[in-house]
């Protein structure tokens, strides 16, 4: 388990150990909004693990109205939710291919439907963008996550690795703590209807361990079932352009693994 907040990670590890009676749970530090941190984490994994069976991209933030840049010149929400996972997938693809049945699981959201994405991809690193809608960056990141998953699945055809994404439901987690005032006041009553983290994890767990999805790749799941996607997010031409643009933004080199 990799996490940016090690205190939270330790609490989660202890809870899982107590419930599962499994002492073999290791936590490691990674800040997926930092390309340097992603590379350091990936090197640590490659140095210690020959095979990776499952890679779950679950890190996520939901900023308010305003964006902010990272040290790499990437917009923070996009870096955390998309660019970091994009880079990490490339860096760990070889040990995933060594698995008998490797799986890549991307936790997205049905809010992808509300993202504004131009065909020229001019807003995939929106450093100078403002919207009255407080989670516009979150929506955009979820849109490109799905595009990435489908393009990834096509590129992995012929290997033993699958890639799928999912909508976990609207979960009552800390991701919503950055919703700005006064929207936050309206948001509080709505949170009472949110799923618990345990309920929200069901589809992720299903895609991680179920034999029913061994041969399924490039799909979007909701409530443990394949769900139809908006046609906009399935545009193969834009998916290919997004992939190429992302490679440049995360600074992949000739020495890095290609997918």
PDB file of C-alpha atoms in Angstrom:
ATOM      1  CA  UNK A   1       0.000   0.000   0.000  1.00  0.00           C
ATOM      2  CA  UNK A   2       1.423   3.357  -1.034  1.00  0.00           C
ATOM      3  CA  UNK A   3       0.280   6.647   0.418  1.00  0.00           C
ATOM      4  CA  UNK A   4       1.332  10.289   0.738  1.00  0.00           C
ATOM      5  CA  UNK A   5       0.158  10.573   4.341  1.00  0.00           C
ATOM      6  CA  UNK A   6       2.098   7.935   6.242  1.00  0.00           C
ATOM      7  CA  UNK A   7       0.193   8.482   9.481  1.00  0.00           C
ATOM      8  CA  UNK A   8      -3.074   7.672   7.738  1.00  0.00           C
ATOM      9  CA  UNK A   9      -1.405   4.743   5.980  1.00  0.00           C
ATOM     10  CA  UNK A  10      -0.217   3.276   9.289  1.00  0.00           C
ATOM     11  CA  UNK A  11      -3.712   3.532  10.752  1.00  0.00           C
ATOM     12  CA  UNK A  12      -5.173   1.771   7.712  1.00  0.00           C
ATOM     13  CA  UNK A  13      -2.476  -0.905   7.850  1.00  0.00           C
ATOM     14  CA  UNK A  14      -3.166  -1.616  11.511  1.00  0.00           C
ATOM     15  CA  UNK A  15      -6.919  -1.843  10.901  1.00  0.00           C
ATOM     16  CA  UNK A  16      -6.448  -4.235   7.988  1.00  0.00           C
ATOM     17  CA  UNK A  17      -4.000  -6.378   9.943  1.00  0.00           C
ATOM     18  CA  UNK A  18      -6.382  -6.617  12.879  1.00  0.00           C
ATOM     19  CA  UNK A  19      -9.326  -7.617  10.706  1.00  0.00           C
ATOM     20  CA  UNK A  20      -7.559  -9.905   8.230  1.00  0.00           C
ATOM     21  CA  UNK A  21      -5.016 -11.434  10.629  1.00  0.00           C
ATOM     22  CA  UNK A  22      -2.464 -10.943   7.856  1.00  0.00           C
ATOM     23  CA  UNK A  23       0.783  -9.417   9.156  1.00  0.00           C
ATOM     24  CA  UNK A  24       2.361  -9.188   5.699  1.00  0.00           C
ATOM     25  CA  UNK A  25       1.169  -5.718   4.788  1.00  0.00           C
ATOM     26  CA  UNK A  26       3.804  -3.180   3.794  1.00  0.00           C
ATOM     27  CA  UNK A  27       3.258   0.543   3.425  1.00  0.00           C
ATOM     28  CA  UNK A  28       5.464   2.821   1.344  1.00  0.00           C
ATOM     29  CA  UNK A  29       5.550   6.543   0.716  1.00  0.00           C
ATOM     30  CA  UNK A  30       4.641   8.103  -2.612  1.00  0.00           C
ATOM     31  CA  UNK A  31       3.289  11.508  -3.583  1.00  0.00           C
ATOM     32  CA  UNK A  32       1.744  10.874  -6.985  1.00  0.00           C
ATOM     33  CA  UNK A  33       1.524  14.613  -7.679  1.00  0.00           C
ATOM     34  CA  UNK A  34       5.353  14.629  -7.824  1.00  0.00           C
ATOM     35  CA  UNK A  35       7.084  13.000 -10.786  1.00  0.00           C
ATOM     36  CA  UNK A  36      10.262  12.681  -8.700  1.00  0.00           C
ATOM     37  CA  UNK A  37       8.402  10.873  -5.917  1.00  0.00           C
ATOM     38  CA  UNK A  38       6.723   8.549  -8.419  1.00  0.00           C
ATOM     39  CA  UNK A  39      10.073   7.618  -9.916  1.00  0.00           C
ATOM     40  CA  UNK A  40      11.640   7.002  -6.504  1.00  0.00           C
ATOM     41  CA  UNK A  41       8.713   4.827  -5.459  1.00  0.00           C
ATOM     42  CA  UNK A  42       8.786   2.852  -8.719  1.00  0.00           C
ATOM     43  CA  UNK A  43      12.525   2.206  -8.365  1.00  0.00           C
ATOM     44  CA  UNK A  44      11.993   0.958  -4.821  1.00  0.00           C
ATOM     45  CA  UNK A  45       9.293  -1.461  -6.002  1.00  0.00           C
ATOM     46  CA  UNK A  46      11.321  -2.719  -8.945  1.00  0.00           C
ATOM     47  CA  UNK A  47      14.347  -3.257  -6.677  1.00  0.00           C
ATOM     48  CA  UNK A  48      12.310  -5.336  -4.214  1.00  0.00           C
ATOM     49  CA  UNK A  49       9.540  -7.020  -6.219  1.00  0.00           C
ATOM     50  CA  UNK A  50       9.955  -9.219  -9.283  1.00  0.00           C
ATOM     51  CA  UNK A  51       6.227  -9.525 -10.000  1.00  0.00           C
ATOM     52  CA  UNK A  52       3.232  -7.236  -9.522  1.00  0.00           C
ATOM     53  CA  UNK A  53      -0.175  -8.873  -9.779  1.00  0.00           C
ATOM     54  CA  UNK A  54      -2.398  -5.827  -9.357  1.00  0.00           C
ATOM     55  CA  UNK A  55      -1.837  -2.082  -9.622  1.00  0.00           C
ATOM     56  CA  UNK A  56      -4.732   0.008  -8.268  1.00  0.00           C
ATOM     57  CA  UNK A  57      -4.773   3.735  -8.958  1.00  0.00           C
ATOM     58  CA  UNK A  58      -6.933   5.117  -6.168  1.00  0.00           C
ATOM     59  CA  UNK A  59      -5.222   8.389  -5.190  1.00  0.00           C
ATOM     60  CA  UNK A  60      -7.445  11.378  -5.769  1.00  0.00           C
ATOM     61  CA  UNK A  61      -8.008  14.997  -4.836  1.00  0.00           C
ATOM     62  CA  UNK A  62     -10.889  17.365  -5.541  1.00  0.00           C
ATOM     63  CA  UNK A  63      -9.771  20.980  -5.451  1.00  0.00           C
ATOM     64  CA  UNK A  64     -12.146  23.915  -5.309  1.00  0.00           C
ATOM     65  CA  UNK A  65     -12.423  26.720  -7.835  1.00  0.00           C
ATOM     66  CA  UNK A  66      -8.725  27.394  -8.217  1.00  0.00           C
ATOM     67  CA  UNK A  67      -5.918  25.322  -9.661  1.00  0.00           C
ATOM     68  CA  UNK A  68      -2.284  25.378  -8.605  1.00  0.00           C
ATOM     69  CA  UNK A  69       0.942  24.143 -10.184  1.00  0.00           C
ATOM     70  CA  UNK A  70       3.257  21.434  -8.907  1.00  0.00           C
ATOM     71  CA  UNK A  71       7.045  21.659  -8.967  1.00  0.00           C
ATOM     72  CA  UNK A  72       6.875  19.853 -12.333  1.00  0.00           C
ATOM     73  CA  UNK A  73       4.669  22.535 -13.879  1.00  0.00           C
ATOM     74  CA  UNK A  74       1.582  20.324 -13.800  1.00  0.00           C
ATOM     75  CA  UNK A  75      -1.794  21.312 -12.424  1.00  0.00           C
ATOM     76  CA  UNK A  76      -2.062  19.717  -8.961  1.00  0.00           C
ATOM     77  CA  UNK A  77      -5.394  17.896  -9.353  1.00  0.00           C
ATOM     78  CA  UNK A  78      -4.442  16.556 -12.780  1.00  0.00           C
ATOM     79  CA  UNK A  79      -0.991  15.548 -11.515  1.00  0.00           C
ATOM     80  CA  UNK A  80      -2.431  13.623  -8.563  1.00  0.00           C
ATOM     81  CA  UNK A  81      -5.380  11.985 -10.282  1.00  0.00           C
ATOM     82  CA  UNK A  82      -3.905  11.325 -13.707  1.00  0.00           C
ATOM     83  CA  UNK A  83      -0.308  12.244 -14.567  1.00  0.00           C
ATOM     84  CA  UNK A  84       1.258  10.491 -11.579  1.00  0.00           C
ATOM     85  CA  UNK A  85      -0.659   7.252 -12.255  1.00  0.00           C
ATOM     86  CA  UNK A  86       0.142   7.534 -15.988  1.00  0.00           C
ATOM     87  CA  UNK A  87       3.871   7.701 -15.231  1.00  0.00           C
ATOM     88  CA  UNK A  88       3.729   5.003 -12.548  1.00  0.00           C
ATOM     89  CA  UNK A  89       1.972   2.588 -14.911  1.00  0.00           C
ATOM     90  CA  UNK A  90       4.777   2.956 -17.430  1.00  0.00           C
ATOM     91  CA  UNK A  91       7.498   2.501 -14.827  1.00  0.00           C
ATOM     92  CA  UNK A  92       5.903  -0.662 -13.361  1.00  0.00           C
ATOM     93  CA  UNK A  93       4.625  -2.287 -16.534  1.00  0.00           C
ATOM     94  CA  UNK A  94       7.399  -4.903 -16.785  1.00  0.00           C
ATOM     95  CA  UNK A  95       6.746  -6.568 -13.383  1.00  0.00           C
ATOM     96  CA  UNK A  96       3.028  -6.449 -14.198  1.00  0.00           C
ATOM     97  CA  UNK A  97       3.702  -8.356 -17.416  1.00  0.00           C
ATOM     98  CA  UNK A  98       5.489 -11.062 -15.409  1.00  0.00           C
ATOM     99  CA  UNK A  99       2.293 -11.849 -13.524  1.00  0.00           C
ATOM    100  CA  UNK A 100       0.176 -14.813 -14.573  1.00  0.00           C
ATOM    101  CA  UNK A 101      -2.711 -12.403 -14.913  1.00  0.00           C
ATOM    102  CA  UNK A 102      -1.759  -8.791 -14.195  1.00  0.00           C
ATOM    103  CA  UNK A 103      -4.496  -6.267 -13.560  1.00  0.00           C
ATOM    104  CA  UNK A 104      -4.510  -2.479 -13.630  1.00  0.00           C
ATOM    105  CA  UNK A 105      -7.525  -0.911 -11.920  1.00  0.00           C
ATOM    106  CA  UNK A 106      -8.267   2.808 -12.242  1.00  0.00           C
ATOM    107  CA  UNK A 107     -10.763   4.371  -9.845  1.00  0.00           C
ATOM    108  CA  UNK A 108     -12.575   7.008 -11.882  1.00  0.00           C
ATOM    109  CA  UNK A 109     -16.006   8.625 -11.479  1.00  0.00           C
ATOM    110  CA  UNK A 110     -19.265   9.139 -13.328  1.00  0.00           C
ATOM    111  CA  UNK A 111     -18.540  12.860 -13.010  1.00  0.00           C
ATOM    112  CA  UNK A 112     -16.372  12.435 -16.111  1.00  0.00           C
ATOM    113  CA  UNK A 113     -19.565  13.233 -18.008  1.00  0.00           C
ATOM    114  CA  UNK A 114     -19.351  16.861 -16.948  1.00  0.00           C
ATOM    115  CA  UNK A 115     -15.798  17.486 -18.141  1.00  0.00           C
ATOM    116  CA  UNK A 116     -15.080  19.878 -20.972  1.00  0.00           C
ATOM    117  CA  UNK A 117     -12.404  18.375 -23.206  1.00  0.00           C
ATOM    118  CA  UNK A 118     -11.456  19.958 -26.539  1.00  0.00           C
ATOM    119  CA  UNK A 119     -10.269  17.885 -29.455  1.00  0.00           C
ATOM    120  CA  UNK A 120      -6.976  19.798 -29.506  1.00  0.00           C
ATOM    121  CA  UNK A 121      -6.374  18.826 -25.852  1.00  0.00           C
ATOM    122  CA  UNK A 122      -5.517  22.427 -25.017  1.00  0.00           C
ATOM    123  CA  UNK A 123      -6.820  22.081 -21.460  1.00  0.00           C
ATOM    124  CA  UNK A 124      -5.281  18.818 -20.233  1.00  0.00           C
ATOM    125  CA  UNK A 125      -2.833  20.782 -18.063  1.00  0.00           C
ATOM    126  CA  UNK A 126      -5.115  23.684 -17.096  1.00  0.00           C
ATOM    127  CA  UNK A 127      -2.764  25.992 -15.203  1.00  0.00           C
ATOM    128  CA  UNK A 128      -4.699  29.106 -16.190  1.00  0.00           C
ATOM    129  CA  UNK A 129      -8.283  27.969 -16.095  1.00  0.00           C
ATOM    130  CA  UNK A 130     -11.187  29.050 -13.923  1.00  0.00           C
ATOM    131  CA  UNK A 131     -14.702  27.671 -13.694  1.00  0.00           C
ATOM    132  CA  UNK A 132     -17.703  28.546 -11.558  1.00  0.00           C
ATOM    133  CA  UNK A 133     -18.209  24.806 -11.132  1.00  0.00           C
ATOM    134  CA  UNK A 134     -16.114  23.904  -8.060  1.00  0.00           C
ATOM    135  CA  UNK A 135     -14.949  20.435  -9.137  1.00  0.00           C
ATOM    136  CA  UNK A 136     -14.258  21.074 -12.822  1.00  0.00           C
ATOM    137  CA  UNK A 137     -10.647  19.901 -12.490  1.00  0.00           C
ATOM    138  CA  UNK A 138     -11.759  16.710 -10.768  1.00  0.00           C
ATOM    139  CA  UNK A 139     -14.209  15.997 -13.594  1.00  0.00           C
ATOM    140  CA  UNK A 140     -11.523  16.608 -16.210  1.00  0.00           C
ATOM    141  CA  UNK A 141      -9.111  14.274 -14.441  1.00  0.00           C
ATOM    142  CA  UNK A 142     -11.739  11.524 -14.360  1.00  0.00           C
ATOM    143  CA  UNK A 143     -12.462  11.984 -18.052  1.00  0.00           C
ATOM    144  CA  UNK A 144      -8.814  11.535 -19.038  1.00  0.00           C
ATOM    145  CA  UNK A 145      -8.424   8.600 -16.617  1.00  0.00           C
ATOM    146  CA  UNK A 146     -11.041   6.702 -18.618  1.00  0.00           C
ATOM    147  CA  UNK A 147      -9.433   7.677 -21.925  1.00  0.00           C
ATOM    148  CA  UNK A 148      -6.074   6.521 -20.565  1.00  0.00           C
ATOM    149  CA  UNK A 149      -7.539   3.181 -19.424  1.00  0.00           C
ATOM    150  CA  UNK A 150      -9.032   2.393 -22.822  1.00  0.00           C
ATOM    151  CA  UNK A 151      -5.887   3.369 -24.719  1.00  0.00           C
ATOM    152  CA  UNK A 152      -3.816   1.378 -22.226  1.00  0.00           C
ATOM    153  CA  UNK A 153      -6.007  -1.693 -22.704  1.00  0.00           C
ATOM    154  CA  UNK A 154      -5.499  -1.547 -26.484  1.00  0.00           C
ATOM    155  CA  UNK A 155      -1.742  -1.214 -26.094  1.00  0.00           C
ATOM    156  CA  UNK A 156      -1.664  -4.208 -23.733  1.00  0.00           C
ATOM    157  CA  UNK A 157      -3.472  -6.531 -26.136  1.00  0.00           C
ATOM    158  CA  UNK A 158      -1.458  -9.708 -26.545  1.00  0.00           C
ATOM    159  CA  UNK A 159      -0.076  -9.525 -23.000  1.00  0.00           C
ATOM    160  CA  UNK A 160      -1.446 -11.069 -19.799  1.00  0.00           C
ATOM    161  CA  UNK A 161      -2.250  -7.631 -18.351  1.00  0.00           C
ATOM    162  CA  UNK A 162      -5.745  -6.121 -18.350  1.00  0.00           C
ATOM    163  CA  UNK A 163      -6.791  -2.547 -17.597  1.00  0.00           C
ATOM    164  CA  UNK A 164     -10.236  -1.486 -16.413  1.00  0.00           C
ATOM    165  CA  UNK A 165     -11.724   1.542 -14.699  1.00  0.00           C
ATOM    166  CA  UNK A 166     -14.706   2.048 -12.435  1.00  0.00           C
ATOM    167  CA  UNK A 167     -17.103   4.393 -10.727  1.00  0.00           C
ATOM    168  CA  UNK A 168     -17.137   3.472  -7.014  1.00  0.00           C
ATOM    169  CA  UNK A 169     -20.197   5.531  -6.166  1.00  0.00           C
ATOM    170  CA  UNK A 170     -20.116   8.813  -4.292  1.00  0.00           C
ATOM    171  CA  UNK A 171     -18.113   8.014  -1.166  1.00  0.00           C
ATOM    172  CA  UNK A 172     -17.950   9.854   2.129  1.00  0.00           C
ATOM    173  CA  UNK A 173     -14.168  10.302   2.293  1.00  0.00           C
ATOM    174  CA  UNK A 174     -11.800  13.202   2.899  1.00  0.00           C
ATOM    175  CA  UNK A 175     -11.577  13.918  -0.836  1.00  0.00           C
ATOM    176  CA  UNK A 176     -14.434  16.406  -0.499  1.00  0.00           C
ATOM    177  CA  UNK A 177     -12.818  18.499   2.232  1.00  0.00           C
ATOM    178  CA  UNK A 178     -11.598  21.081  -0.306  1.00  0.00           C
ATOM    179  CA  UNK A 179     -15.071  21.965  -1.576  1.00  0.00           C
ATOM    180  CA  UNK A 180     -15.070  25.759  -1.109  1.00  0.00           C
ATOM    181  CA  UNK A 181     -17.411  27.885   0.956  1.00  0.00           C
ATOM    182  CA  UNK A 182     -20.345  28.501   0.477  1.00  0.00           C
ATOM    183  CA  UNK A 183     -20.814  25.376  -1.682  1.00  0.00           C
ATOM    184  CA  UNK A 184     -19.575  23.341   1.296  1.00  0.00           C
ATOM    185  CA  UNK A 185     -22.643  24.388   3.306  1.00  0.00           C
ATOM    186  CA  UNK A 186     -24.945  22.907   0.686  1.00  0.00           C
ATOM    187  CA  UNK A 187     -22.729  19.866   0.378  1.00  0.00           C
ATOM    188  CA  UNK A 188     -22.952  18.760   4.015  1.00  0.00           C
ATOM    189  CA  UNK A 189     -26.579  17.479   3.911  1.00  0.00           C
ATOM    190  CA  UNK A 190     -25.863  15.645   0.641  1.00  0.00           C
ATOM    191  CA  UNK A 191     -22.968  13.781   2.268  1.00  0.00           C
ATOM    192  CA  UNK A 192     -25.447  11.965   4.489  1.00  0.00           C
ATOM    193  CA  UNK A 193     -26.517   9.996   1.402  1.00  0.00           C
ATOM    194  CA  UNK A 194     -22.991   9.005   0.390  1.00  0.00           C
ATOM    195  CA  UNK A 195     -21.720   5.436   0.487  1.00  0.00           C
ATOM    196  CA  UNK A 196     -19.323   4.303   3.167  1.00  0.00           C
ATOM    197  CA  UNK A 197     -15.716   3.605   2.122  1.00  0.00           C
ATOM    198  CA  UNK A 198     -16.413  -0.126   2.561  1.00  0.00           C
ATOM    199  CA  UNK A 199     -19.372   0.045   0.164  1.00  0.00           C
ATOM    200  CA  UNK A 200     -17.384   2.139  -2.259  1.00  0.00           C
ATOM    201  CA  UNK A 201     -14.557  -0.390  -2.382  1.00  0.00           C
ATOM    202  CA  UNK A 202     -16.706  -3.267  -3.641  1.00  0.00           C
ATOM    203  CA  UNK A 203     -16.200  -2.736  -7.366  1.00  0.00           C
ATOM    204  CA  UNK A 204     -12.476  -2.132  -6.899  1.00  0.00           C
ATOM    205  CA  UNK A 205     -12.170  -5.407  -4.983  1.00  0.00           C
ATOM    206  CA  UNK A 206     -14.250  -7.172  -7.630  1.00  0.00           C
ATOM    207  CA  UNK A 207     -11.929  -6.020 -10.420  1.00  0.00           C
ATOM    208  CA  UNK A 208      -8.925  -6.991  -8.313  1.00  0.00           C
ATOM    209  CA  UNK A 209      -9.783 -10.602  -7.493  1.00  0.00           C
ATOM    210  CA  UNK A 210     -12.812 -11.862  -9.417  1.00  0.00           C
ATOM    211  CA  UNK A 211     -12.142 -14.608 -11.990  1.00  0.00           C
ATOM    212  CA  UNK A 212     -15.137 -13.259 -13.937  1.00  0.00           C
ATOM    213  CA  UNK A 213     -13.055 -10.374 -15.310  1.00  0.00           C
ATOM    214  CA  UNK A 214      -9.852 -12.224 -16.175  1.00  0.00           C
ATOM    215  CA  UNK A 215     -10.397 -11.727 -19.900  1.00  0.00           C
ATOM    216  CA  UNK A 216     -12.085  -8.325 -19.752  1.00  0.00           C
ATOM    217  CA  UNK A 217     -10.083  -5.196 -20.519  1.00  0.00           C
ATOM    218  CA  UNK A 218     -10.768  -1.582 -21.444  1.00  0.00           C
ATOM    219  CA  UNK A 219     -14.160  -1.484 -19.752  1.00  0.00           C
ATOM    220  CA  UNK A 220     -15.864   0.855 -17.293  1.00  0.00           C
ATOM    221  CA  UNK A 221     -17.580  -0.759 -14.315  1.00  0.00           C
ATOM    222  CA  UNK A 222     -20.247   0.392 -11.913  1.00  0.00           C
ATOM    223  CA  UNK A 223     -21.714  -1.787  -9.163  1.00  0.00           C
ATOM    224  CA  UNK A 224     -19.499  -4.658 -10.373  1.00  0.00           C
ATOM    225  CA  UNK A 225     -21.023  -4.562 -13.876  1.00  0.00           C
ATOM    226  CA  UNK A 226     -19.795  -3.228 -17.200  1.00  0.00           C
ATOM    227  CA  UNK A 227     -21.507   0.105 -17.800  1.00  0.00           C
ATOM    228  CA  UNK A 228     -21.899   2.019 -21.045  1.00  0.00           C
ATOM    229  CA  UNK A 229     -19.750   5.101 -21.444  1.00  0.00           C
ATOM    230  CA  UNK A 230     -20.498   8.434 -23.047  1.00  0.00           C
ATOM    231  CA  UNK A 231     -19.364   8.392 -26.680  1.00  0.00           C
ATOM    232  CA  UNK A 232     -17.232  11.494 -26.139  1.00  0.00           C
ATOM    233  CA  UNK A 233     -14.832   9.714 -23.801  1.00  0.00           C
ATOM    234  CA  UNK A 234     -14.418   6.782 -26.224  1.00  0.00           C
ATOM    235  CA  UNK A 235     -12.969   8.821 -29.099  1.00  0.00           C
ATOM    236  CA  UNK A 236      -9.921   6.748 -30.092  1.00  0.00           C
ATOM    237  CA  UNK A 237      -8.278   9.611 -31.946  1.00  0.00           C
ATOM    238  CA  UNK A 238      -8.356  11.859 -28.876  1.00  0.00           C
ATOM    239  CA  UNK A 239      -7.252   8.964 -26.665  1.00  0.00           C
ATOM    240  CA  UNK A 240      -4.155   8.532 -28.822  1.00  0.00           C
ATOM    241  CA  UNK A 241      -3.407  12.258 -28.769  1.00  0.00           C
ATOM    242  CA  UNK A 242      -3.868  12.352 -25.005  1.00  0.00           C
ATOM    243  CA  UNK A 243      -1.407   9.474 -24.604  1.00  0.00           C
ATOM    244  CA  UNK A 244       1.261  11.213 -26.692  1.00  0.00           C
ATOM    245  CA  UNK A 245       0.774  14.551 -24.937  1.00  0.00           C
ATOM    246  CA  UNK A 246       0.909  12.856 -21.532  1.00  0.00           C
ATOM    247  CA  UNK A 247       4.208  11.156 -22.334  1.00  0.00           C
ATOM    248  CA  UNK A 248       5.724  14.587 -22.919  1.00  0.00           C
ATOM    249  CA  UNK A 249       4.224  16.171 -19.808  1.00  0.00           C
ATOM    250  CA  UNK A 250       5.448  13.409 -17.457  1.00  0.00           C
ATOM    251  CA  UNK A 251       8.889  13.523 -19.088  1.00  0.00           C
ATOM    252  CA  UNK A 252       9.166   9.884 -20.129  1.00  0.00           C
ATOM    253  CA  UNK A 253      12.590   9.127 -21.550  1.00  0.00           C
ATOM    254  CA  UNK A 254      13.967   6.630 -24.036  1.00  0.00           C
ATOM    255  CA  UNK A 255      15.215   4.563 -21.088  1.00  0.00           C
ATOM    256  CA  UNK A 256      11.729   4.235 -19.592  1.00  0.00           C
ATOM    257  CA  UNK A 257       9.462   1.311 -20.432  1.00  0.00           C
ATOM    258  CA  UNK A 258       7.152   1.822 -23.373  1.00  0.00           C
ATOM    259  CA  UNK A 259       3.614   0.530 -23.507  1.00  0.00           C
TER     260      UNK A 259
END
